[in-house]
mmCIF file of C-alpha atoms in Angstrom:
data_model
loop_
_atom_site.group_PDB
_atom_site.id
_atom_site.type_symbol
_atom_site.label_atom_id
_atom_site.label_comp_id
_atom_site.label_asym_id
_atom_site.label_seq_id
_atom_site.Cartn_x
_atom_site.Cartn_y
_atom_site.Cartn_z
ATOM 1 C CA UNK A 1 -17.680 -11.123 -6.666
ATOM 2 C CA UNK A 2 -15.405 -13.959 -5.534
ATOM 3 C CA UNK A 3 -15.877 -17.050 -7.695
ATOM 4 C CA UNK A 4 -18.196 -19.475 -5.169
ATOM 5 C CA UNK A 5 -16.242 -23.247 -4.944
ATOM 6 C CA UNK A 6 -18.784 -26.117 -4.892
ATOM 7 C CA UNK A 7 -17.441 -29.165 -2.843
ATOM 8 C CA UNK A 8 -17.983 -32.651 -4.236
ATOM 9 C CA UNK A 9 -21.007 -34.234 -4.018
ATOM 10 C CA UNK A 10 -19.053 -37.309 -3.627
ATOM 11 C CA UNK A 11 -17.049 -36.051 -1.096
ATOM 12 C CA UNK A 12 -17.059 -36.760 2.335
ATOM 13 C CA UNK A 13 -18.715 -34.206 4.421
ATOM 14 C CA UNK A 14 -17.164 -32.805 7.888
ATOM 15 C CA UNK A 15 -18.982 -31.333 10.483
ATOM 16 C CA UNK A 16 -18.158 -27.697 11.007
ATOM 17 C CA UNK A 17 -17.833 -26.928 14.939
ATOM 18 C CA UNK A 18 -19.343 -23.902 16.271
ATOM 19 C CA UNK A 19 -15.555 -21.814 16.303
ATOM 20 C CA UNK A 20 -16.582 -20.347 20.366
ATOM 21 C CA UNK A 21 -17.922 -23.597 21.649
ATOM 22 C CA UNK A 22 -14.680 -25.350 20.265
ATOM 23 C CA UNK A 23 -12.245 -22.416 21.681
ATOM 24 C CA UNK A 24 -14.103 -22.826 25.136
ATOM 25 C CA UNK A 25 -13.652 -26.675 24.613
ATOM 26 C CA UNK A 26 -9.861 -26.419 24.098
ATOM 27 C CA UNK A 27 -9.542 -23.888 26.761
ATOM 28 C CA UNK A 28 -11.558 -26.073 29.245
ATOM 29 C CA UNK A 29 -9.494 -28.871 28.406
ATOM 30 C CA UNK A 30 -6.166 -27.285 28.825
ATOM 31 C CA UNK A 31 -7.255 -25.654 31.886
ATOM 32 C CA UNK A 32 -8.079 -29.368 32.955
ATOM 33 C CA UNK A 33 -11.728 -28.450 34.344
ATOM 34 C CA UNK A 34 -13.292 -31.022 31.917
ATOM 35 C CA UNK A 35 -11.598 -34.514 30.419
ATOM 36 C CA UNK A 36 -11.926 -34.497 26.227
ATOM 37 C CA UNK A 37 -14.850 -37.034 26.823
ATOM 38 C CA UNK A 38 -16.849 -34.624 29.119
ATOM 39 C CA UNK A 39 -16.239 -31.616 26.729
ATOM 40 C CA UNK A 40 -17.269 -33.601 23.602
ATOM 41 C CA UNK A 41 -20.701 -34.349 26.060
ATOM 42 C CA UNK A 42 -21.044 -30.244 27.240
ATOM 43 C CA UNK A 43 -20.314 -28.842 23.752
ATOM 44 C CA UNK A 44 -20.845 -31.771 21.036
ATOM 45 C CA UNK A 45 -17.933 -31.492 19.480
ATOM 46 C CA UNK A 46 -16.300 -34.686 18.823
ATOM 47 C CA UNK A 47 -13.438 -35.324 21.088
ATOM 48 C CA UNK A 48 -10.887 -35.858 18.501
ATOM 49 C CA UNK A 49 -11.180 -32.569 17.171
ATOM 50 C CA UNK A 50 -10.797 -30.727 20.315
ATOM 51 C CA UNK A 51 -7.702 -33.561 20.681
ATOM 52 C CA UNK A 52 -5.884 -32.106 17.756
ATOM 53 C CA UNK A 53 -6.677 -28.623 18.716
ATOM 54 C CA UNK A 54 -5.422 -28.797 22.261
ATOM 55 C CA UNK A 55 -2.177 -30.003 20.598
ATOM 56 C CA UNK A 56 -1.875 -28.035 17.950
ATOM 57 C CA UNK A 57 -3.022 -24.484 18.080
ATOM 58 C CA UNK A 58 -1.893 -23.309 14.592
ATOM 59 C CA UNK A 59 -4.397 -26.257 13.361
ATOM 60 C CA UNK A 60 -5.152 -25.294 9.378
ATOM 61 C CA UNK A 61 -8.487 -24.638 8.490
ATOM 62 C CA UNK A 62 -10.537 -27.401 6.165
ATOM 63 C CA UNK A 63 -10.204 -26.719 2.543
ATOM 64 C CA UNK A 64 -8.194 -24.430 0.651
ATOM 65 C CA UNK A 65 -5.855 -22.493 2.608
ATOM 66 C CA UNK A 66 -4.928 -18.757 1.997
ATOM 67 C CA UNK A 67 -2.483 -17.365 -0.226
ATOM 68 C CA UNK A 68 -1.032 -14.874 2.436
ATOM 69 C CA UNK A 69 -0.793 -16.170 6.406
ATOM 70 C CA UNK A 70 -2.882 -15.236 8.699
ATOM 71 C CA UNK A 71 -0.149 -13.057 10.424
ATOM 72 C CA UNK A 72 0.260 -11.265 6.711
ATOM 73 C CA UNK A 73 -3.237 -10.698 6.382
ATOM 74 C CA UNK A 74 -3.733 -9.031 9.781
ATOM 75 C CA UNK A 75 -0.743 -6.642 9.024
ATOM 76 C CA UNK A 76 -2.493 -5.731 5.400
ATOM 77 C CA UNK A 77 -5.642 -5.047 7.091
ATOM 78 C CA UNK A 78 -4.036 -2.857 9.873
ATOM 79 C CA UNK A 79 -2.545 -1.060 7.155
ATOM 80 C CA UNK A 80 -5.960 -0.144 5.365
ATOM 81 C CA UNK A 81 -7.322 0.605 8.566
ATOM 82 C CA UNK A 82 -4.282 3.001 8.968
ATOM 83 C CA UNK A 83 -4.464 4.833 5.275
ATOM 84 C CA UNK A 84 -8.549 4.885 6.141
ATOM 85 C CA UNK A 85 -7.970 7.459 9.468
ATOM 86 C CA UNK A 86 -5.739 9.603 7.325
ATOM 87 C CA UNK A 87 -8.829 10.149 5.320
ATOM 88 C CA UNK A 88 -7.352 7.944 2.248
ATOM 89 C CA UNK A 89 -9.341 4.960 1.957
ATOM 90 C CA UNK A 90 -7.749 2.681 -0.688
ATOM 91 C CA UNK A 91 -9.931 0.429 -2.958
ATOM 92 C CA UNK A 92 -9.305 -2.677 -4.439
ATOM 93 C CA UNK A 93 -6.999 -2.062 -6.735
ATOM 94 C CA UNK A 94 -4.918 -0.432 -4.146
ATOM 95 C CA UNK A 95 -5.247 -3.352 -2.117
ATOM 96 C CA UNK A 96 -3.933 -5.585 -4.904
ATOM 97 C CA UNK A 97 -0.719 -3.079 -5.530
ATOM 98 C CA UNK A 98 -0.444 -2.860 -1.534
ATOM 99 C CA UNK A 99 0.000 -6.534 -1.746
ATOM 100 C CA UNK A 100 2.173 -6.958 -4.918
ATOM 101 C CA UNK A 101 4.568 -4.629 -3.232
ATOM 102 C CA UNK A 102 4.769 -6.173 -0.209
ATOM 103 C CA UNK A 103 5.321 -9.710 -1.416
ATOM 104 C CA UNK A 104 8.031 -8.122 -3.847
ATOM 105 C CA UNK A 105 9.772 -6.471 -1.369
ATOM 106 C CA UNK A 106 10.118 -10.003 0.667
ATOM 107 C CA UNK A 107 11.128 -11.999 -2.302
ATOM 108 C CA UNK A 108 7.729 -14.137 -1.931
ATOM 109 C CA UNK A 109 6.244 -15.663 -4.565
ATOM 110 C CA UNK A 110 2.908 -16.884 -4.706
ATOM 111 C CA UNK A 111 1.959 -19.329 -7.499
ATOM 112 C CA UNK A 112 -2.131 -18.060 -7.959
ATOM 113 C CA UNK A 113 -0.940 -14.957 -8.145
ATOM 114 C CA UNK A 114 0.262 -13.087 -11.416
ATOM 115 C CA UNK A 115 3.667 -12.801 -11.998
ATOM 116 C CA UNK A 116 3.868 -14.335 -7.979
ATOM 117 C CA UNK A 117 3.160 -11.061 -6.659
ATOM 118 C CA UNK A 118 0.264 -9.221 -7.890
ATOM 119 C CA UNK A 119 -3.387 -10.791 -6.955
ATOM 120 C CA UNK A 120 -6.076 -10.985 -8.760
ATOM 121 C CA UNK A 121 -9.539 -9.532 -8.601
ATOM 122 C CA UNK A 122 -11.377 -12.826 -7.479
ATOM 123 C CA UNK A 123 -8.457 -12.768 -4.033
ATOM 124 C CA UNK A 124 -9.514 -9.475 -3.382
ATOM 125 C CA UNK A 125 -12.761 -9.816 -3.336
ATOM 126 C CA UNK A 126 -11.727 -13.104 -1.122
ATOM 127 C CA UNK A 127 -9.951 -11.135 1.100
ATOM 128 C CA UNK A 128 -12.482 -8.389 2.009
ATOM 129 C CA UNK A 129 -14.901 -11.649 2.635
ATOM 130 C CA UNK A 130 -12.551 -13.173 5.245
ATOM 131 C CA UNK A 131 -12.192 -9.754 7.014
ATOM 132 C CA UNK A 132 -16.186 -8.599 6.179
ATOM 133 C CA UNK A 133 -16.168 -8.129 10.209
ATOM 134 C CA UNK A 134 -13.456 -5.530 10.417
ATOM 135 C CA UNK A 135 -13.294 -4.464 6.845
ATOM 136 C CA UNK A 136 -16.104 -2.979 4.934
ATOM 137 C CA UNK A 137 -16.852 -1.575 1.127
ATOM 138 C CA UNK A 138 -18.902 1.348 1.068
ATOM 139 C CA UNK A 139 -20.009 4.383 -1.787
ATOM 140 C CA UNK A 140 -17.905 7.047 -0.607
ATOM 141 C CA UNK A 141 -18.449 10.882 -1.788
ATOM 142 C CA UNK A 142 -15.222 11.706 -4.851
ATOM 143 C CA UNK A 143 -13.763 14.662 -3.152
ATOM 144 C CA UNK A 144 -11.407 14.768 -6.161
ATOM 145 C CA UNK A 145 -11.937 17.244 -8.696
ATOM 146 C CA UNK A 146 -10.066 18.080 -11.825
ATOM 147 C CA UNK A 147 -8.334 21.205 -11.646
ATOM 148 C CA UNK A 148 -10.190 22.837 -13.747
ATOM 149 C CA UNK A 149 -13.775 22.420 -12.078
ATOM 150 C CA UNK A 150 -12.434 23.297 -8.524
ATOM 151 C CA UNK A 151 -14.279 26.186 -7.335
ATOM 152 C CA UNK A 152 -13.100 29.123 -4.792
ATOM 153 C CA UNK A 153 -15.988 27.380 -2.228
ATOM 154 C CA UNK A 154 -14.084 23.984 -2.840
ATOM 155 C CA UNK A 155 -10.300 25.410 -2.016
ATOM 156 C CA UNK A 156 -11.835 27.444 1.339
ATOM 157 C CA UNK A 157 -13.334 24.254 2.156
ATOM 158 C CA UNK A 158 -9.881 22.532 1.559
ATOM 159 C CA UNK A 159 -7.785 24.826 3.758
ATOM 160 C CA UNK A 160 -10.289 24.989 6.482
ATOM 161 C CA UNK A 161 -10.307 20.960 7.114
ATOM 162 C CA UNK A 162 -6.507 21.442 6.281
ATOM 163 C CA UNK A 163 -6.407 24.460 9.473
ATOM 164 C CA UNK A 164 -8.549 21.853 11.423
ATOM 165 C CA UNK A 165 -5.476 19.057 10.728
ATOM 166 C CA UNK A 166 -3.317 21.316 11.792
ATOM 167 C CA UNK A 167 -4.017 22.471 14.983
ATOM 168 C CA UNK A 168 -1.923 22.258 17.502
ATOM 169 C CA UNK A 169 0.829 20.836 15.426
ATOM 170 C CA UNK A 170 4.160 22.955 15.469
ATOM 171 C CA UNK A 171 5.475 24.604 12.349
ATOM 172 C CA UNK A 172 8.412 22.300 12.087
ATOM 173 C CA UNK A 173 6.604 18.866 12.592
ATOM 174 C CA UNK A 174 4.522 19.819 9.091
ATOM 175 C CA UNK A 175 6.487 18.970 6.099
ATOM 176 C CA UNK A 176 5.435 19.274 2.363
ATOM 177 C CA UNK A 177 6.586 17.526 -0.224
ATOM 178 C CA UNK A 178 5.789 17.244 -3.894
ATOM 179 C CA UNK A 179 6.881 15.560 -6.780
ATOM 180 C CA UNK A 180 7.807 17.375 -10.480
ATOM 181 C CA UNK A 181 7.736 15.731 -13.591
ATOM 182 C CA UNK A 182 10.545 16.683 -15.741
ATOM 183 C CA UNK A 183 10.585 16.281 -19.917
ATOM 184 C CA UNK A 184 13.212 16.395 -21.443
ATOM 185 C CA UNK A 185 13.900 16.089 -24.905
ATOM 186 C CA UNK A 186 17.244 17.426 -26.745
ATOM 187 C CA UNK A 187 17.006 15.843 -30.062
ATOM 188 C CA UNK A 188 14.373 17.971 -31.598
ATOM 189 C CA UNK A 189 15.655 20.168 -34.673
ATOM 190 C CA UNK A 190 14.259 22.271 -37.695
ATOM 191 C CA UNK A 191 14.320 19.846 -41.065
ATOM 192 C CA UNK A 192 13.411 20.121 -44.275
ATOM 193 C CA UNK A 193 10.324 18.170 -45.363
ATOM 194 C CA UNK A 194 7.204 18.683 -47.648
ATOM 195 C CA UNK A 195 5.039 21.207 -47.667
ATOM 196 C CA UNK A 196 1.917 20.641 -45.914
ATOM 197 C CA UNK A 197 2.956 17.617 -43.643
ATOM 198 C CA UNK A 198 1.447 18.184 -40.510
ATOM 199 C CA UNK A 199 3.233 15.891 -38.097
ATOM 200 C CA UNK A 200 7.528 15.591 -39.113
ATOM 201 C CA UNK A 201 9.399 12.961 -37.926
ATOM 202 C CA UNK A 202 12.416 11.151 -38.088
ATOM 203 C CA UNK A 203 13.001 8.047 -37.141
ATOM 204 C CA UNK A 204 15.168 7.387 -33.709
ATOM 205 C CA UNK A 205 17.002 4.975 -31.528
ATOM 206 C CA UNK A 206 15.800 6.855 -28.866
ATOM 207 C CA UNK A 207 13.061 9.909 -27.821
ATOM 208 C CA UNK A 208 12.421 12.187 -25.125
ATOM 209 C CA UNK A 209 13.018 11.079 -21.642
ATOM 210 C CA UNK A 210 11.186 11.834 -18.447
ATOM 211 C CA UNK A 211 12.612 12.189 -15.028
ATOM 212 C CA UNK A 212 10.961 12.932 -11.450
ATOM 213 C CA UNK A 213 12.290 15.427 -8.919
ATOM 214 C CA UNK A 214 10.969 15.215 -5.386
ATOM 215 C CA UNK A 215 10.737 18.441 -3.429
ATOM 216 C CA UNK A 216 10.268 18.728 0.195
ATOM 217 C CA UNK A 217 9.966 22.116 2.953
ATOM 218 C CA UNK A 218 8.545 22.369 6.422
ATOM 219 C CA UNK A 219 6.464 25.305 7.436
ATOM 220 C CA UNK A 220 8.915 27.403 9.092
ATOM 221 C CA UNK A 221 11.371 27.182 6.541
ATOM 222 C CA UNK A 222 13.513 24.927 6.126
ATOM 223 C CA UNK A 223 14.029 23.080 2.665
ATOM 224 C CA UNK A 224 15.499 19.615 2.093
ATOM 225 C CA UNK A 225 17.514 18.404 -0.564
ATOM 226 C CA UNK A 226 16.197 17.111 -3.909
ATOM 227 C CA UNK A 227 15.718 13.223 -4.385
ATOM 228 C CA UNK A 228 15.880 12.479 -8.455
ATOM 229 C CA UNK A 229 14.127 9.425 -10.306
ATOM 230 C CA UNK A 230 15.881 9.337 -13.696
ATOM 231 C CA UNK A 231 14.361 6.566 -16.145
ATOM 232 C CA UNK A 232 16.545 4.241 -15.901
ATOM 233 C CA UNK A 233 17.578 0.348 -15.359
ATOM 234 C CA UNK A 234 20.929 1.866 -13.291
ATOM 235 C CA UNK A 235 22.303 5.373 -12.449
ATOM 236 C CA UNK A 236 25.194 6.832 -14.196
ATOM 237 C CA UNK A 237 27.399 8.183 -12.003
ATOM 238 C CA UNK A 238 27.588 11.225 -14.358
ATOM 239 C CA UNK A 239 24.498 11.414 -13.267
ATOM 240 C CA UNK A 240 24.778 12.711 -9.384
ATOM 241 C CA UNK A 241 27.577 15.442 -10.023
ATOM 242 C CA UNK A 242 26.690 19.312 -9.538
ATOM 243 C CA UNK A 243 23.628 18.471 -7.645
ATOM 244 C CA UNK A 244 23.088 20.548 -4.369
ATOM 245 C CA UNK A 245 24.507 19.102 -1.189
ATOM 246 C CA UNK A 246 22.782 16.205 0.330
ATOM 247 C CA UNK A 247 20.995 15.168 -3.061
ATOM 248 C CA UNK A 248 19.904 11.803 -3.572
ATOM 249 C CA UNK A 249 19.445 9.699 -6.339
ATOM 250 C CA UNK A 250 17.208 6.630 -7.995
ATOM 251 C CA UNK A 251 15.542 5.076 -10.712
ATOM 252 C CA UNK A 252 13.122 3.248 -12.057
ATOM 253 C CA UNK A 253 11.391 2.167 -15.002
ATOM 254 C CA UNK A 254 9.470 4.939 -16.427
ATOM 255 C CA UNK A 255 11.246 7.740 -14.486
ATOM 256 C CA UNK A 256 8.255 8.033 -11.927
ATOM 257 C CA UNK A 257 8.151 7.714 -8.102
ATOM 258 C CA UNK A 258 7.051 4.197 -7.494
ATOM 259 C CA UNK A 259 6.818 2.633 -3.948
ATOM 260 C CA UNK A 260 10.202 1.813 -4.281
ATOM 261 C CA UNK A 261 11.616 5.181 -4.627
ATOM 262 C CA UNK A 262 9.154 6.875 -1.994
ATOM 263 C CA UNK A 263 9.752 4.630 0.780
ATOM 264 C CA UNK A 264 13.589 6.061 0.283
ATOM 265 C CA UNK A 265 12.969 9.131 0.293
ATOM 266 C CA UNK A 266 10.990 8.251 3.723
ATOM 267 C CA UNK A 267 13.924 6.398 4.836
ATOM 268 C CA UNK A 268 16.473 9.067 4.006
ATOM 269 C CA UNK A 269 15.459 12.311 3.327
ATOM 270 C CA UNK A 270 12.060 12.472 5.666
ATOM 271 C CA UNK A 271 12.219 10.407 8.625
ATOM 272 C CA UNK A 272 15.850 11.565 9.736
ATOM 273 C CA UNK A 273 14.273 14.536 10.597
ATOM 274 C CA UNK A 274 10.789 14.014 11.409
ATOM 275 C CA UNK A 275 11.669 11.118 13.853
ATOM 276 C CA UNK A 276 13.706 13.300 16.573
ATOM 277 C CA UNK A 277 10.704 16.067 17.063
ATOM 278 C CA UNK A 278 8.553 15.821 19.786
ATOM 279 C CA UNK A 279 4.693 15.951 19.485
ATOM 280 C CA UNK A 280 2.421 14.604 16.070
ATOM 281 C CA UNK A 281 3.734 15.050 12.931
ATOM 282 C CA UNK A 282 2.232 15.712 9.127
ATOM 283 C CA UNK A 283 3.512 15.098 5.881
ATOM 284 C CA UNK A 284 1.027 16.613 3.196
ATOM 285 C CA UNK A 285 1.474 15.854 -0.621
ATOM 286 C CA UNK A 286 -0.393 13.740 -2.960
ATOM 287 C CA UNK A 287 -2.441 10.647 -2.236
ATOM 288 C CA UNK A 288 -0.856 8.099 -5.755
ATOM 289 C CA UNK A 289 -1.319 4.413 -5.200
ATOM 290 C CA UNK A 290 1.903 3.735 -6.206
ATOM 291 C CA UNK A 291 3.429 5.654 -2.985
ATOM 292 C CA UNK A 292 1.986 3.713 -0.266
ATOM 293 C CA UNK A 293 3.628 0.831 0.919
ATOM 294 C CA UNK A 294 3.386 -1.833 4.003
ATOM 295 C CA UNK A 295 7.165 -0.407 4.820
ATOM 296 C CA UNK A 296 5.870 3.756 4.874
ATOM 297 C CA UNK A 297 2.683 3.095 6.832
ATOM 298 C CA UNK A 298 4.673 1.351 9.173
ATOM 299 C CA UNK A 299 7.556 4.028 9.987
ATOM 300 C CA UNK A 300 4.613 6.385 9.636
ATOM 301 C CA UNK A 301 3.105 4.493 12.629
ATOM 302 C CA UNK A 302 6.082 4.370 14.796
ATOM 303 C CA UNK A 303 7.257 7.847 14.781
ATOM 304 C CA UNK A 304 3.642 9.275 14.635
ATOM 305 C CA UNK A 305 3.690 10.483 11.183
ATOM 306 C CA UNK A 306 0.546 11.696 9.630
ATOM 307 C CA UNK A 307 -1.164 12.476 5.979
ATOM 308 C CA UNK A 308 -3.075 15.267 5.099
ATOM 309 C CA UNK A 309 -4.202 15.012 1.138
ATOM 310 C CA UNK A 310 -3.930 17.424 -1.836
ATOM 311 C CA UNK A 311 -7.356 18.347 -2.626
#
C-alpha cells in the first residue's frame, strides 16, 4: 500500500473545488456566458481560482507533484492497456522495469527514484491509485506451468486459443522468434588432485561465459538472420566474422536479451519486414519482463503488430 501523507495540522487548509463544477466554470468563463463574479455565485468556487485557471490551463495540482508528467503517465498506462489485450497483463514489478527503461532510454533522472530510474514499490502503488479509474489490480488465473507439469489437455488447449489467434492471419504476417542460451566454457581440463574430492577446482581470472542467440522464421518459410548478445561491456570485432549474411550483433551485461537488445532486433531484424505486409500481424515467442519496452509496444502499435504467448 502507498505510504498515506498527513498534512500539517498547522497548516493552512485550501478548499478543494469540485474538479467538473470548476472545468464548467473555466469553460463558462472563457466562453464569456458568465463574468468570474457570476460563476463564483452559480458554482461556489472562489473567483480567483477559476482566475488562475482560465489563464493557465496546465495549473499544478496542490501538494506534491508527480514524479513522471501527466503526458508520461498517460503513455505508460496506454502501454499496459496495450500488453493487457495481447493477453499479457504486467504486474507491478513490470510496471516499475517498464518505467526504469523508459526514463533510461531518455536520459531522465528522477531524484525519488533509485538509481534516477527505477521506482519504488510505494510509486507504484501511487501510480495505480491515480489511474484506479482506468487501471485496475485483479487475482488473475497462472496459466504458466513448469514444463514438467504441462499436460497433453494443457498443450491442445494452447494450440487451439493459438488456431483461434490465428485466424485469418496470412502465413507470412506470423513470425516466431525465440531466444537460445548459449554456455560456453573452454577452460575445463582433467587434473590431478586427491582422491575422494568431490568438487575440483582451480582458481581463475575468468570462468565460463554465456551468450544469447535470437532466432526468428515466419510460417511459410522463410528464416531471418541470427541477432547475438555476447556478455560483454563492447563487441570485438573478432567477434562478427564468419557469421551468416545479414547477422547482427550486441551486448550486454550478463549476455541476456534485455530491453535494450530486443527493441533492436525489432528495429532491425523484425519490423523491416513485418511493416510492408498488408493485413494484422503476429509475433509469438516468450512473454520476459525484460523484453517489453515503451519503444516495442509502440512500433508494435503503429504497424499493427501483435503477441501471442508461449504457453
Amino acid at each position: 500500500m502507498p505510504k498515506v501523507y498527513k498534512p500539517d495540522p498547522r497548516g493552512k487548509r485550501y478548499q478543494k473545488p469540485n474538479k467538473s463544477d470548476l472545468a464548467n466554470a473555466v469553460a463558462a468563463v472563457k466562453l464569456k456566458k458568465m463574468s468570474y463574479r457570476e460563476a463564483e455565485s452559480v458554482y461556489g468556487i472562489n473567483y480567483s481560482v477559476i482566475y488562475r485557471h482560465v489563464k493557465n490551463p496546465e495549473i499544478k495540482t496542490q501538494g506534491g507533484q508527480t514524479s513522471l508528467s501527466k503526458e508520461e503517465e498517460n503513455l505508460i498506462v496506454s502501454g499496459i492497456l496495450f500488453c493487457a489485450k495481447w493477453g499479457y497483463p504486467i504486474g507491478r514489478f513490470d510496471l516499475r522495469l517498464l518505467v526504469n527503461g523508459y526514463l533510461e532510454r531518455r536520459g531522465k533522472k528522477v531524484k525519488k527514484f533509485k538509481n534516477g530510474t527505477m521506482p519504488g514499490r510505494d510509486w507504484a502503488d501511487s501510480f495505480l491509485t491515480r489511474h484506479k479509474n482506468i487501471l485496475a489490480v485483479r487475482m488473475c488465473q497462472n496459466i504458466k506451468r513448469s514444463r514438467a507439469g504441462v499436460t497433453r489437455s494443457k498443450i491442445n488447449s494452447y494450440f487451439d486459443n493459438l488456431t483461434n489467434s490465428l485466424d485469418g492471419v496470412s502465413p507470412s504476417n506470423i513470425l516466431n522468434y525465440d531466444e537460445t542460451n548459449l554456455t560456453d566454457d573452454p577452460d575445463r581440463r582433467k587434473i590431478i588432485t586427491k582422491r575422494g574430492t568431490k568438487y575440483p577446482e582451480r582458481v581463475m581470472n575468468n570462468s565460463k561465459t554465456s551468450n544469447s542467440v535470437m532466432f526468428a522464421g515466419t510460417a511459410d518459410g522463410i528464416l531471418f538472420p541470427p541477432f547475438t548478445v555476447y556478455k560483454a561491456k563492447t563487441i570485438s570485432d573478432s567477434w562478427r566474422l564468419g557469421g551468416p549474411k545479414g547477422s547482427r550483433y550486441a551486448s550486454s551485461q550478463f549476455g541476456w536479451f534485455d530491453s535494450y537488445s530486443f527493441d533492436d532486433w525489432i528495429k532491425i531484424i523484425s519490423i523491416p519486414y513485418l511493416k510492408n505486409l498488408p493485413g494484422r500481424k503476429i509475433l509469438i515467442g516468450d512473454n520476459l519482463s525484460s523484453h517489453i519496452s515503451m519503444e516495442s509496444i509502440k512500433a508494435f502499435k503503429e504497424h499493427n503488430i501483435s503477441f501471442a504467448f508461449y504457453l
